[in-house]
């Protein structure tokens, strides 16, 4: 088998595209290295050919002995990291031919994680990459056979490297001089302990440091979050992982919905309105919720009812567009939606990077002037990765 891998370049289909061929050769170098047949010459030859994607770089990295080249590979991999507040993923650039070599996003993350653990164990990217892989599960597994092989292999190496010691420690946290948490962890457990500090206490402490201490042996994982309500009822848009925009369109008569020069929306009472939310994620996101609060003067229509307003085929209610849901025959981009009295919600477990559109129909039922909170998108279990539109004022006349 090793001899076969040593001459793999001669055995590849000549019609195979160059990128896929280089990736297969890099994997052959990696497998030979695992078996003790390290080939620095083959690894450096591949590197000098250029145009290696991030997983191919991760595969040849352990076989590179030149320090300058090793530093270049680490810098390239670091540059490909896409960070949120709690996770890291890695950008890839394969085209349609990637199916030939079973490329997938989480497999690439796992391959890079494995290389970082062995080649750069002090990297700050390791723990958030693990968090990203764990968040990428659906019902306890990943999306395909290759992910379900490479991800557990990488996680196994992670735990063997960083979790070898049985935990036995005391975790403490201070807010300024005030002790706010003091918890004991013995042996391996899945219990999470949470401490809530009320906003008045934060204001009383003023500007100061949060200090965390791990006394004992074992690895401490923690999350710090701040939950607050803005005092401005019409806040500006925010992009902290998502870009979100909201518009109201008339369905029957274009004059039913008018946007005034100050940004206020004016809607005719009794008219039908299409609410259109655009959401952009610059990279993969996990367990996403898109939530649009409704003005109190509008009521959503249930698209499942025969009496509800229908829209043209190219604008299916609740449909979307994105990397895997651009055409209506593919179905909507979301996994599930809720149309409630006060808001519309759409959810997706694993959201590829891209631009998505969510629309639904509402009817203006109650005259008045209404303040509408922003539409927002967030990762449900990491709400610090979020985005919101601007707040709006809607007048129903």
PDB file of N, CA, C and O in Angstrom, residues 18-55:
ATOM      1  N   UNK A  18      -6.531  19.635 -11.774  1.00  0.00           N
ATOM      2  CA  UNK A  18      -5.266  19.790 -11.059  1.00  0.00           C
ATOM      3  C   UNK A  18      -5.467  19.930  -9.550  1.00  0.00           C
ATOM      4  O   UNK A  18      -4.700  19.367  -8.759  1.00  0.00           O
ATOM      5  N   UNK A  19      -6.485  20.711  -9.122  1.00  0.00           N
ATOM      6  CA  UNK A  19      -6.701  20.933  -7.689  1.00  0.00           C
ATOM      7  C   UNK A  19      -7.007  19.615  -6.975  1.00  0.00           C
ATOM      8  O   UNK A  19      -6.464  19.335  -5.898  1.00  0.00           O
ATOM      9  N   UNK A  20      -7.878  18.813  -7.563  1.00  0.00           N
ATOM     10  CA  UNK A  20      -8.220  17.527  -6.945  1.00  0.00           C
ATOM     11  C   UNK A  20      -7.008  16.597  -6.923  1.00  0.00           C
ATOM     12  O   UNK A  20      -6.776  15.885  -5.941  1.00  0.00           O
ATOM     13  N   UNK A  21      -6.222  16.597  -8.013  1.00  0.00           N
ATOM     14  CA  UNK A  21      -5.040  15.737  -8.064  1.00  0.00           C
ATOM     15  C   UNK A  21      -4.040  16.128  -6.974  1.00  0.00           C
ATOM     16  O   UNK A  21      -3.463  15.252  -6.307  1.00  0.00           O
ATOM     17  N   UNK A  22      -3.829  17.428  -6.790  1.00  0.00           N
ATOM     18  CA  UNK A  22      -2.890  17.861  -5.745  1.00  0.00           C
ATOM     19  C   UNK A  22      -3.390  17.458  -4.361  1.00  0.00           C
ATOM     20  O   UNK A  22      -2.602  17.079  -3.491  1.00  0.00           O
ATOM     21  N   UNK A  23      -4.701  17.569  -4.143  1.00  0.00           N
ATOM     22  CA  UNK A  23      -5.248  17.197  -2.843  1.00  0.00           C
ATOM     23  C   UNK A  23      -5.071  15.699  -2.583  1.00  0.00           C
ATOM     24  O   UNK A  23      -4.704  15.289  -1.470  1.00  0.00           O
ATOM     25  N   UNK A  24      -5.293  14.858  -3.595  1.00  0.00           N
ATOM     26  CA  UNK A  24      -5.096  13.419  -3.421  1.00  0.00           C
ATOM     27  C   UNK A  24      -3.626  13.096  -3.163  1.00  0.00           C
ATOM     28  O   UNK A  24      -3.302  12.236  -2.326  1.00  0.00           O
ATOM     29  N   UNK A  25      -2.732  13.790  -3.850  1.00  0.00           N
ATOM     30  CA  UNK A  25      -1.301  13.564  -3.599  1.00  0.00           C
ATOM     31  C   UNK A  25      -0.931  13.996  -2.186  1.00  0.00           C
ATOM     32  O   UNK A  25      -0.124  13.347  -1.505  1.00  0.00           O
ATOM     33  N   UNK A  26      -1.512  15.106  -1.718  1.00  0.00           N
ATOM     34  CA  UNK A  26      -1.237  15.565  -0.351  1.00  0.00           C
ATOM     35  C   UNK A  26      -1.739  14.556   0.672  1.00  0.00           C
ATOM     36  O   UNK A  26      -1.074  14.290   1.687  1.00  0.00           O
ATOM     37  N   UNK A  27      -2.908  13.968   0.398  1.00  0.00           N
ATOM     38  CA  UNK A  27      -3.434  12.972   1.326  1.00  0.00           C
ATOM     39  C   UNK A  27      -2.533  11.736   1.346  1.00  0.00           C
ATOM     40  O   UNK A  27      -2.318  11.118   2.398  1.00  0.00           O
ATOM     41  N   UNK A  28      -1.985  11.381   0.182  1.00  0.00           N
ATOM     42  CA  UNK A  28      -1.063  10.242   0.132  1.00  0.00           C
ATOM     43  C   UNK A  28       0.183  10.517   0.973  1.00  0.00           C
ATOM     44  O   UNK A  28       0.668   9.646   1.703  1.00  0.00           O
ATOM     45  N   UNK A  29       0.717  11.746   0.883  1.00  0.00           N
ATOM     46  CA  UNK A  29       1.869  12.126   1.714  1.00  0.00           C
ATOM     47  C   UNK A  29       1.504  12.006   3.194  1.00  0.00           C
ATOM     48  O   UNK A  29       2.287  11.516   4.017  1.00  0.00           O
ATOM     49  N   UNK A  30       0.298  12.442   3.537  1.00  0.00           N
ATOM     50  CA  UNK A  30      -0.160  12.396   4.935  1.00  0.00           C
ATOM     51  C   UNK A  30      -0.250  10.955   5.440  1.00  0.00           C
ATOM     52  O   UNK A  30       0.243  10.638   6.532  1.00  0.00           O
ATOM     53  N   UNK A  31      -0.873  10.080   4.650  1.00  0.00           N
ATOM     54  CA  UNK A  31      -1.048   8.690   5.081  1.00  0.00           C
ATOM     55  C   UNK A  31       0.311   7.992   5.213  1.00  0.00           C
ATOM     56  O   UNK A  31       0.553   7.241   6.159  1.00  0.00           O
ATOM     57  N   UNK A  32       1.214   8.264   4.271  1.00  0.00           N
ATOM     58  CA  UNK A  32       2.554   7.682   4.379  1.00  0.00           C
ATOM     59  C   UNK A  32       3.241   8.166   5.661  1.00  0.00           C
ATOM     60  O   UNK A  32       3.923   7.398   6.348  1.00  0.00           O
ATOM     61  N   UNK A  33       3.046   9.444   5.978  1.00  0.00           N
ATOM     62  CA  UNK A  33       3.644   9.974   7.202  1.00  0.00           C
ATOM     63  C   UNK A  33       3.103   9.299   8.441  1.00  0.00           C
ATOM     64  O   UNK A  33       3.848   9.021   9.389  1.00  0.00           O
ATOM     65  N   UNK A  34       1.777   9.022   8.461  1.00  0.00           N
ATOM     66  CA  UNK A  34       1.192   8.323   9.601  1.00  0.00           C
ATOM     67  C   UNK A  34       1.807   6.945   9.775  1.00  0.00           C
ATOM     68  O   UNK A  34       1.926   6.446  10.898  1.00  0.00           O
ATOM     69  N   UNK A  35       2.213   6.334   8.668  1.00  0.00           N
ATOM     70  CA  UNK A  35       2.807   4.998   8.730  1.00  0.00           C
ATOM     71  C   UNK A  35       4.311   5.035   8.971  1.00  0.00           C
ATOM     72  O   UNK A  35       4.957   3.981   8.976  1.00  0.00           O
ATOM     73  N   UNK A  36       4.860   6.245   9.171  1.00  0.00           N
ATOM     74  CA  UNK A  36       6.292   6.372   9.422  1.00  0.00           C
ATOM     75  C   UNK A  36       7.130   6.577   8.183  1.00  0.00           C
ATOM     76  O   UNK A  36       8.357   6.724   8.274  1.00  0.00           O
ATOM     77  N   UNK A  37       6.495   6.608   7.009  1.00  0.00           N
ATOM     78  CA  UNK A  37       7.211   6.809   5.748  1.00  0.00           C
ATOM     79  C   UNK A  37       7.142   8.291   5.376  1.00  0.00           C
ATOM     80  O   UNK A  37       6.485   8.682   4.408  1.00  0.00           O
ATOM     81  N   UNK A  38       7.813   9.124   6.153  1.00  0.00           N
ATOM     82  CA  UNK A  38       7.753  10.575   5.954  1.00  0.00           C
ATOM     83  C   UNK A  38       8.560  10.955   4.716  1.00  0.00           C
ATOM     84  O   UNK A  38       9.690  10.498   4.530  1.00  0.00           O
ATOM     85  N   UNK A  39       7.966  11.805   3.852  1.00  0.00           N
ATOM     86  CA  UNK A  39       8.597  12.167   2.583  1.00  0.00           C
ATOM     87  C   UNK A  39       8.628  13.690   2.460  1.00  0.00           C
ATOM     88  O   UNK A  39       7.762  14.291   1.813  1.00  0.00           O
ATOM     89  N   UNK A  40       9.623  14.353   3.072  1.00  0.00           N
ATOM     90  CA  UNK A  40       9.699  15.822   2.981  1.00  0.00           C
ATOM     91  C   UNK A  40       9.825  16.310   1.543  1.00  0.00           C
ATOM     92  O   UNK A  40       9.312  17.395   1.209  1.00  0.00           O
ATOM     93  N   UNK A  41      10.502  15.556   0.689  1.00  0.00           N
ATOM     94  CA  UNK A  41      10.699  15.996  -0.694  1.00  0.00           C
ATOM     95  C   UNK A  41       9.362  16.080  -1.429  1.00  0.00           C
ATOM     96  O   UNK A  41       9.088  17.051  -2.148  1.00  0.00           O
ATOM     97  N   UNK A  42       8.523  15.065  -1.270  1.00  0.00           N
ATOM     98  CA  UNK A  42       7.216  15.090  -1.927  1.00  0.00           C
ATOM     99  C   UNK A  42       6.351  16.216  -1.375  1.00  0.00           C
ATOM    100  O   UNK A  42       5.603  16.871  -2.112  1.00  0.00           O
ATOM    101  N   UNK A  43       6.435  16.456  -0.058  1.00  0.00           N
ATOM    102  CA  UNK A  43       5.636  17.515   0.559  1.00  0.00           C
ATOM    103  C   UNK A  43       6.059  18.882   0.041  1.00  0.00           C
ATOM    104  O   UNK A  43       5.213  19.714  -0.324  1.00  0.00           O
ATOM    105  N   UNK A  44       7.373  19.144  -0.017  1.00  0.00           N
ATOM    106  CA  UNK A  44       7.832  20.459  -0.462  1.00  0.00           C
ATOM    107  C   UNK A  44       7.566  20.654  -1.949  1.00  0.00           C
ATOM    108  O   UNK A  44       7.287  21.764  -2.417  1.00  0.00           O
ATOM    109  N   UNK A  45       7.622  19.569  -2.734  1.00  0.00           N
ATOM    110  CA  UNK A  45       7.298  19.665  -4.161  1.00  0.00           C
ATOM    111  C   UNK A  45       5.852  20.104  -4.359  1.00  0.00           C
ATOM    112  O   UNK A  45       5.548  20.973  -5.186  1.00  0.00           O
ATOM    113  N   UNK A  46       4.956  19.493  -3.593  1.00  0.00           N
ATOM    114  CA  UNK A  46       3.550  19.895  -3.664  1.00  0.00           C
ATOM    115  C   UNK A  46       3.366  21.348  -3.263  1.00  0.00           C
ATOM    116  O   UNK A  46       2.628  22.106  -3.906  1.00  0.00           O
ATOM    117  N   UNK A  47       4.041  21.753  -2.198  1.00  0.00           N
ATOM    118  CA  UNK A  47       3.890  23.125  -1.716  1.00  0.00           C
ATOM    119  C   UNK A  47       4.364  24.123  -2.772  1.00  0.00           C
ATOM    120  O   UNK A  47       3.734  25.169  -2.980  1.00  0.00           O
ATOM    121  N   UNK A  48       5.447  23.817  -3.444  1.00  0.00           N
ATOM    122  CA  UNK A  48       5.999  24.740  -4.437  1.00  0.00           C
ATOM    123  C   UNK A  48       5.151  24.803  -5.695  1.00  0.00           C
ATOM    124  O   UNK A  48       5.227  25.777  -6.450  1.00  0.00           O
ATOM    125  N   UNK A  49       4.356  23.765  -5.941  1.00  0.00           N
ATOM    126  CA  UNK A  49       3.437  23.837  -7.077  1.00  0.00           C
ATOM    127  C   UNK A  49       2.353  24.876  -6.847  1.00  0.00           C
ATOM    128  O   UNK A  49       1.791  25.409  -7.802  1.00  0.00           O
ATOM    129  N   UNK A  50       2.066  25.176  -5.595  1.00  0.00           N
ATOM    130  CA  UNK A  50       1.105  26.221  -5.262  1.00  0.00           C
ATOM    131  C   UNK A  50      -0.339  25.783  -5.426  1.00  0.00           C
ATOM    132  O   UNK A  50      -0.653  24.645  -5.796  1.00  0.00           O
ATOM    133  N   UNK A  51      -1.255  26.728  -5.112  1.00  0.00           N
ATOM    134  CA  UNK A  51      -2.698  26.514  -5.254  1.00  0.00           C
ATOM    135  C   UNK A  51      -3.213  25.335  -4.435  1.00  0.00           C
ATOM    136  O   UNK A  51      -4.157  24.645  -4.840  1.00  0.00           O
ATOM    137  N   UNK A  52      -2.588  25.067  -3.289  1.00  0.00           N
ATOM    138  CA  UNK A  52      -3.101  24.025  -2.404  1.00  0.00           C
ATOM    139  C   UNK A  52      -4.187  24.617  -1.520  1.00  0.00           C
ATOM    140  O   UNK A  52      -4.031  25.707  -0.959  1.00  0.00           O
ATOM    141  N   UNK A  53      -5.285  23.882  -1.398  1.00  0.00           N
ATOM    142  CA  UNK A  53      -6.308  24.361  -0.485  1.00  0.00           C
ATOM    143  C   UNK A  53      -5.919  24.022   0.942  1.00  0.00           C
ATOM    144  O   UNK A  53      -4.935  23.315   1.203  1.00  0.00           O
ATOM    145  N   UNK A  54      -6.717  24.517   1.883  1.00  0.00           N
ATOM    146  CA  UNK A  54      -6.301  24.499   3.275  1.00  0.00           C
ATOM    147  C   UNK A  54      -6.169  23.077   3.821  1.00  0.00           C
ATOM    148  O   UNK A  54      -5.269  22.794   4.616  1.00  0.00           O
ATOM    149  N   UNK A  55      -7.038  22.143   3.397  1.00  0.00           N
ATOM    150  CA  UNK A  55      -6.899  20.790   3.931  1.00  0.00           C
ATOM    151  C   UNK A  55      -5.673  20.092   3.359  1.00  0.00           C
ATOM    152  O   UNK A  55      -5.008  19.320   4.060  1.00  0.00           O
TER     153      UNK A  55
END
